[in-house]
Coordinates of C-alpha atoms in Angstrom, one line a residue:
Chain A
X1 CA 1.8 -8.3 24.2
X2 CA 4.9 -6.1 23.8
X3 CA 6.4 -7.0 20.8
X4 CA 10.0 -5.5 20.8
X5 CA 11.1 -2.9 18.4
X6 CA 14.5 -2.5 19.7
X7 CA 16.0 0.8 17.9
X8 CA 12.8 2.9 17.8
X9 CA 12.0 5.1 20.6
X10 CA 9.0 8.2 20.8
X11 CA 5.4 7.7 18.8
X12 CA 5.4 9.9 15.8
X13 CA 1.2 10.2 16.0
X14 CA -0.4 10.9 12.9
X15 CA 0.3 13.4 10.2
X16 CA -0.9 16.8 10.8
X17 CA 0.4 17.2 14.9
X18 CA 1.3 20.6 15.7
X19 CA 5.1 20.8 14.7
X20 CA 6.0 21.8 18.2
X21 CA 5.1 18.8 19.3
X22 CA 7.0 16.6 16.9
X23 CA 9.8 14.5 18.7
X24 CA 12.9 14.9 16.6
X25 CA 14.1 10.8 16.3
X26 CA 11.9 8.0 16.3
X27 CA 10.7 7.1 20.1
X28 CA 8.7 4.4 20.8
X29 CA 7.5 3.0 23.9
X30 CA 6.8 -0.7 25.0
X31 CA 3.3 0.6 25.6
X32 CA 3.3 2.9 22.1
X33 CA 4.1 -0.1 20.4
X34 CA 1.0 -2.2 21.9
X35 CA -1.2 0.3 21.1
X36 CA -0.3 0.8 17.8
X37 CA -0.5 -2.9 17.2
X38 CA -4.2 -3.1 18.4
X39 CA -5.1 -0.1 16.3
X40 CA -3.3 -2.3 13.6
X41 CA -5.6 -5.1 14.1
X42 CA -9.1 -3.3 13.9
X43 CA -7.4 -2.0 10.7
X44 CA -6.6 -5.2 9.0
X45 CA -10.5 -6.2 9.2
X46 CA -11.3 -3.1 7.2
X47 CA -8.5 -4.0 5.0
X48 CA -9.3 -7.4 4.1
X49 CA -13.1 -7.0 4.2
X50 CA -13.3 -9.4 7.3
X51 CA -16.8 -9.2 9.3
X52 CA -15.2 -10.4 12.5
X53 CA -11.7 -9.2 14.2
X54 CA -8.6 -10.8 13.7
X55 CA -7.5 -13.3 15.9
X56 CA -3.6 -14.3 15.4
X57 CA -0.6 -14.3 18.0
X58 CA 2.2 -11.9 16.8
X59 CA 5.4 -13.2 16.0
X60 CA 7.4 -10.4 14.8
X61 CA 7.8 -6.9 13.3
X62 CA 9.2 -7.1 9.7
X63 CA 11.0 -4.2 7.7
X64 CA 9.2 -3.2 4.2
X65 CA 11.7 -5.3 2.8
X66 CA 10.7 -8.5 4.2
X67 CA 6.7 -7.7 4.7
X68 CA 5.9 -9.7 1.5
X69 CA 8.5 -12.5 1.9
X70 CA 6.8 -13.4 5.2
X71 CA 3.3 -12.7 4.2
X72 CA 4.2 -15.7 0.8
X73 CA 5.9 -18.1 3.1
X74 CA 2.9 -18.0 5.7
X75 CA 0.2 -17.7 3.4
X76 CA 1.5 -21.5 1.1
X77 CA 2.0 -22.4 4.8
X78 CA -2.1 -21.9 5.4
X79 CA -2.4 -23.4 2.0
X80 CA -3.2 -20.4 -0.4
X81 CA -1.0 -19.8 -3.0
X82 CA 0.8 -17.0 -2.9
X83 CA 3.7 -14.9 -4.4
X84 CA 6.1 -12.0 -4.1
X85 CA 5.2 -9.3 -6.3
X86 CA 7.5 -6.5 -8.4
X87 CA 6.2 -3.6 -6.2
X88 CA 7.1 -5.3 -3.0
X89 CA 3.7 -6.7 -2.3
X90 CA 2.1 -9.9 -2.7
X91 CA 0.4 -11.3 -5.5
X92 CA -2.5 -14.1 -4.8
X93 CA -2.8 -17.0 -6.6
X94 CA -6.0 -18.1 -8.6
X95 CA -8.6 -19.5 -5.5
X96 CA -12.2 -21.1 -6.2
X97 CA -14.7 -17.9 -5.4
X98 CA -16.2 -20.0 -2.5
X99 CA -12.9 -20.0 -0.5
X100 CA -12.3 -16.2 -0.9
X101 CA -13.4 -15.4 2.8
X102 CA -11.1 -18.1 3.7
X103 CA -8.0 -16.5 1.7
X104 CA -8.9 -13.2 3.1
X105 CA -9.2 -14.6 6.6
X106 CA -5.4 -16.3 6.4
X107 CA -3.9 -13.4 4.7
X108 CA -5.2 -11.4 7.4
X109 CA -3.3 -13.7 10.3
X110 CA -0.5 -13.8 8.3
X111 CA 0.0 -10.0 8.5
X112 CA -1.1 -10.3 12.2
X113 CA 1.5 -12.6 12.7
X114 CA 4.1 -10.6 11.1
X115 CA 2.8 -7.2 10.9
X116 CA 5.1 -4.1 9.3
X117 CA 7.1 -2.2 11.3
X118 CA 4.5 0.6 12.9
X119 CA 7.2 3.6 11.6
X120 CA 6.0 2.9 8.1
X121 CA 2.6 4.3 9.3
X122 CA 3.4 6.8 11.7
X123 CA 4.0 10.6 11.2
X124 CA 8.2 10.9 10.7
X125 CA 9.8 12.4 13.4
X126 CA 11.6 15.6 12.8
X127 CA 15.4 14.4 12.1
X128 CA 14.0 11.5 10.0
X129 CA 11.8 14.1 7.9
X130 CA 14.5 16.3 6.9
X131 CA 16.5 12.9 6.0
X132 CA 13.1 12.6 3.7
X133 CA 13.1 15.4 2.3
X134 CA 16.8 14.9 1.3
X135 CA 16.5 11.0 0.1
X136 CA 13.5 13.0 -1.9
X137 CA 15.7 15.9 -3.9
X138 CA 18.7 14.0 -4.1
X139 CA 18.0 10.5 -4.6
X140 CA 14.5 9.3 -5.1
X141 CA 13.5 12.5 -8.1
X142 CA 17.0 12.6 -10.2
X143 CA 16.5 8.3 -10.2
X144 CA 12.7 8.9 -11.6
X145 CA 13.7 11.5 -14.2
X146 CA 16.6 8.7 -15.1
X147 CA 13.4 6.5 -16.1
X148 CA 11.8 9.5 -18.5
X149 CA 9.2 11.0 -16.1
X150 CA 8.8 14.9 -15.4
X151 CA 9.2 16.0 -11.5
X152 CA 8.1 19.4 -10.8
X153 CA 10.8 21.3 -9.0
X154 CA 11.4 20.4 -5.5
X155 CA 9.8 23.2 -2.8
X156 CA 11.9 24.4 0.0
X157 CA 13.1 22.2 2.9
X158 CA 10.9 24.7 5.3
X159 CA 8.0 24.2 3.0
X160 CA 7.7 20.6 1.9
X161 CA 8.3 20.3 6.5
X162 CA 5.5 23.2 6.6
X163 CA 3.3 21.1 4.0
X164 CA 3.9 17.5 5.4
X165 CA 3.1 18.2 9.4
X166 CA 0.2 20.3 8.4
X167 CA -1.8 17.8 6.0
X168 CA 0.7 14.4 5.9
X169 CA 1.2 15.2 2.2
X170 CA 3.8 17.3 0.6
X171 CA 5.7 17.1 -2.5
X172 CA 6.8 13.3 -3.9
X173 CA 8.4 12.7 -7.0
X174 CA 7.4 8.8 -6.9
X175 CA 3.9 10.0 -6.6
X176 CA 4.1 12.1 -9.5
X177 CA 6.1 9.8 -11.6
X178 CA 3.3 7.0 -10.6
X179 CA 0.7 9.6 -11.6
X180 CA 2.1 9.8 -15.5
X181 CA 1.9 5.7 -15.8
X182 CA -1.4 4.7 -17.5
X183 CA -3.6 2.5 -16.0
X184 CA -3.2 -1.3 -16.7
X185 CA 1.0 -0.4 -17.5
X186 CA 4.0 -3.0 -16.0
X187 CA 5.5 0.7 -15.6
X188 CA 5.1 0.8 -11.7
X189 CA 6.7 -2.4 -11.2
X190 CA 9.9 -1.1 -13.3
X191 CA 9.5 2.4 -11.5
X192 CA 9.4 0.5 -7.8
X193 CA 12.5 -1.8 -8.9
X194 CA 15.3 0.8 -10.6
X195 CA 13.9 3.6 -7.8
X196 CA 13.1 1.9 -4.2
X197 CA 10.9 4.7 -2.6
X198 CA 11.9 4.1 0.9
X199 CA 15.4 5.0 2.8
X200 CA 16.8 3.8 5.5
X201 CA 17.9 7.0 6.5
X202 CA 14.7 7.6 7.5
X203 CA 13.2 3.9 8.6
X204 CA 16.3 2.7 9.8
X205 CA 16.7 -1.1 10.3
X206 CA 15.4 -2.0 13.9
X207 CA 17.7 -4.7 15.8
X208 CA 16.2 -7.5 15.6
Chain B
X1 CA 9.1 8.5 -21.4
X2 CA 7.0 5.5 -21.0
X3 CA 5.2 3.4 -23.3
X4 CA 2.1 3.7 -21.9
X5 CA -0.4 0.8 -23.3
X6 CA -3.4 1.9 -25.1
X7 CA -6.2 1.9 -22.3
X8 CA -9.7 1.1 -23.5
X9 CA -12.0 2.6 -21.0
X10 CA -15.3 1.0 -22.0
X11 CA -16.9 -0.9 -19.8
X12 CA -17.6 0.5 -16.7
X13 CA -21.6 0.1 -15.5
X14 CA -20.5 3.5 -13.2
X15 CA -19.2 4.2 -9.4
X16 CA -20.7 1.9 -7.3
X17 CA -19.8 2.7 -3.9
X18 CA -20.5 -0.5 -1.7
X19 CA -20.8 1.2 1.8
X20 CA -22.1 -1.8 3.1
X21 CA -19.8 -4.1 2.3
X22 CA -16.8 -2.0 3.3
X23 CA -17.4 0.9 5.5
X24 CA -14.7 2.6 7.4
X25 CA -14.6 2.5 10.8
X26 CA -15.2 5.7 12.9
X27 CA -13.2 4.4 15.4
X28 CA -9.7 4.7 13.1
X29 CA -8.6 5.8 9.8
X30 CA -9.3 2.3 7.8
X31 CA -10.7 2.6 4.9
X32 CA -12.7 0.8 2.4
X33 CA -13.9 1.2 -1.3
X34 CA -15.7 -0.6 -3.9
X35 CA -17.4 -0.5 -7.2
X36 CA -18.6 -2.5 -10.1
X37 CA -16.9 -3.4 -13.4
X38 CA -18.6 -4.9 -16.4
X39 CA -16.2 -6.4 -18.5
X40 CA -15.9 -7.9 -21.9
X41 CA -14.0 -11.1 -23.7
X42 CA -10.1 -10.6 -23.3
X43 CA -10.6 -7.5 -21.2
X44 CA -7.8 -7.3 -17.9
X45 CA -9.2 -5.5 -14.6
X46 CA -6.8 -2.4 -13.3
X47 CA -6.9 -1.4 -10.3
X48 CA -4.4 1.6 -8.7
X49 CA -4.3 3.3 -5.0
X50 CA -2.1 5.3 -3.3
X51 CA -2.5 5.3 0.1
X52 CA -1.3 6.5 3.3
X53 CA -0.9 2.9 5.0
X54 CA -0.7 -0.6 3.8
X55 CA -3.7 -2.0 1.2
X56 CA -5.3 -4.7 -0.2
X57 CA -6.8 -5.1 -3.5
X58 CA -9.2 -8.1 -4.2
X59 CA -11.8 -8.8 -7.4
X60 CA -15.1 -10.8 -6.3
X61 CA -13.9 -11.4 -2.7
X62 CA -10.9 -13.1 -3.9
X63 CA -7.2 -11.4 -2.9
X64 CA -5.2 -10.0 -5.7
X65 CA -3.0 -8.0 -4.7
X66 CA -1.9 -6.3 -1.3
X67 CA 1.1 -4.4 0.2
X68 CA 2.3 -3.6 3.9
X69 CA 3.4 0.0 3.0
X70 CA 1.4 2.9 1.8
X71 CA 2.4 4.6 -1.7
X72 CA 1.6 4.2 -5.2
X73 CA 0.4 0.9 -6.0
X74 CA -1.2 -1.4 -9.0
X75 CA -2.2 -4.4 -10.0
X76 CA -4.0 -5.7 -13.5
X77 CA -4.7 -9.6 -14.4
X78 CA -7.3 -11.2 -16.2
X79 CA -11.3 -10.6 -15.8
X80 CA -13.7 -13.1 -16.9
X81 CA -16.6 -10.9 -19.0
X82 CA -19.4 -10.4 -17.2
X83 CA -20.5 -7.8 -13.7
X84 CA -17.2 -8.0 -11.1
X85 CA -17.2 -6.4 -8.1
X86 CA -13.4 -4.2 -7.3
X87 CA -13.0 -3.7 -3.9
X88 CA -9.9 -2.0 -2.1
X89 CA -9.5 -1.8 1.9
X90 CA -6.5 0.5 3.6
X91 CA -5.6 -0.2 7.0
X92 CA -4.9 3.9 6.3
X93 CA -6.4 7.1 4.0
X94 CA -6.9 6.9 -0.1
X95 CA -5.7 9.8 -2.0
X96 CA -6.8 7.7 -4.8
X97 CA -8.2 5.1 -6.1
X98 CA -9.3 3.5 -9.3
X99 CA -10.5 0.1 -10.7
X100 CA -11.3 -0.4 -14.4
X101 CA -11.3 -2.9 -17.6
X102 CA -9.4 -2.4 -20.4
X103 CA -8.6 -3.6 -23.6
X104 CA -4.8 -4.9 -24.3
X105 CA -3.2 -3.5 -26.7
X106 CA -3.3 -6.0 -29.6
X107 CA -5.9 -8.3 -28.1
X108 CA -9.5 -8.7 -29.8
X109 CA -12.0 -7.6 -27.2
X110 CA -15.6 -8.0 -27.5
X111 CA -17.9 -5.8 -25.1

């Protein structure tokens, strides 16, 4: 299939690799990028609650940014209404209950068709996680304190790397501004829009 | 700090886990989850992830919400009253996940 992703080279795996085995910049093959994509697809049926695979011909990678723009356009194009929501997702029109299999089925081609960039899913390669962990102190928590949320203090740069290839998780002021907003709040969409969680320091736009 | 908006929690009928209807596979690190809501008049549905890979949220088999990133994510709109049936699916890992009804503040709801 080899759907280009010119600007990205060496797989990243999944979180928790041994660190010595961590490329330093983002290294994708050809062949890395194929695989990922039919990993992607077996995921998407678990995703959308499908009881068949997905069967769609991939156009092209899209950035975070443009995921949901793409997704809306070629979800009214399927006829489902569709819309672009605050947190950079997609919102889903009203549908009569029999067509939801339908709707599920399309929105699943749809992200087939233009599936996210496979760095957003991957384990960060070692220059792009330092760049993380510095879009993360300087940027990302002094922006959510702006907006009135507490952020614990940052942990070293050696132990938020130690923490994040050892379990994929390690300190995130988003995360824990996210986990003082009370279920059923607008807050999250406010949050996502003054304080954009994602750099391109460290997902940096792929040619296109 | 926020205004957070009072949050009612009555009316849940428990965790339902619906294994069946969205299992994850062994074969990567999709996941699905599920559970049951019993809502009354004027109650909203609220449902919030975070996630190590894209998700999608959907309320009686019909798409809500979903996002191609992982993260912090929610979604709340209307519920009819009555038994509905939350469901999530990741093409990643929850480190959460809820789904609820609730009350608005200022709304009448009857349970």
């Amino acid at each position: 299939m080899a759907l280009p992703l010119a600007g990205c080279t060496g797989p990243g795996g999944s979180p928790s690799s041994s660190a010595s085995a961590v490329p330093d910049d983002w290294n994708l093959t050809p062949a890395d990028i194929d695989n990922q994509y039919e990993e992607f697809l077996t995921d998407l049926v678990v995703k959308y609650g499908l009881d068949e695979p997905v069967e769609a011909d991939p156009i092209r990678f899209v950035s975070a940014e443009e995921w949901a723009v793409a997704q809306v356009n070629c979800l009214n194009e399927k006829g489902f209404p569709a819309n672009v929501g605050a947190q950079g997702g997609v919102t889903y029109g009203d549908i009569p209950a029999e067509q939801g299999p339908a709707q599920r089925r399309a929105a699943a081609s749809c992200e087939a068709e233009y599936p996210i960039d496979p760095r957003y899913s991957m384990q960060l390669p070692r220059s792009r996680a330092l760049a993380q962990y510095g879009f993360l102190v300087n940027t990302l928590a002094p922006c959510v304190e702006a907006q009135g949320y507490a952020v614990s203090t940052p942990p070293s740069e050696s132990t938020w790397m130690d923490d994040y290839y050892a379990t994929g998780q390690a300190w995130d002021p988003f995360d824990e501004a996210a986990s003082q907003i009370a279920v059923g709040s607008d807050d999250l969409d406010d949050l996502y829009q003054a304080c954009p969680p994602l750099s391109d320091d460290v997902y940096p736009p792929a040619a296109r | 700090m926020q205004q957070h908006k009072k949050y009612v929690g009555a009316g849940f009928i428990g965790a339902v886990v619906l294994g069946g209807l969205l299992a994850a596979s062994p074969a990567n690190a999709a996941e699905g989850w599920a559970r049951d809501l019993e809502c009354g008049t004027n109650y909203r549905c609220a449902m919030n992830s975070n996630t190590s890979a894209g998700v999608s949220y959907y309320v009686d088999g019909a798409l809500k919400a979903s996002w191609g990133t992982g993260g912090a994510h929610s979604w709340s709109g209307p519920i009819g009253a009555g038994v509905h049936t939350a469901s999530m699916g990741t093409s990643g890992t929850f480190t959460s996940h809820t789904a609820r009804c609730y009350c608005p503040s200022g709304t009448s709801c009857a349970v």
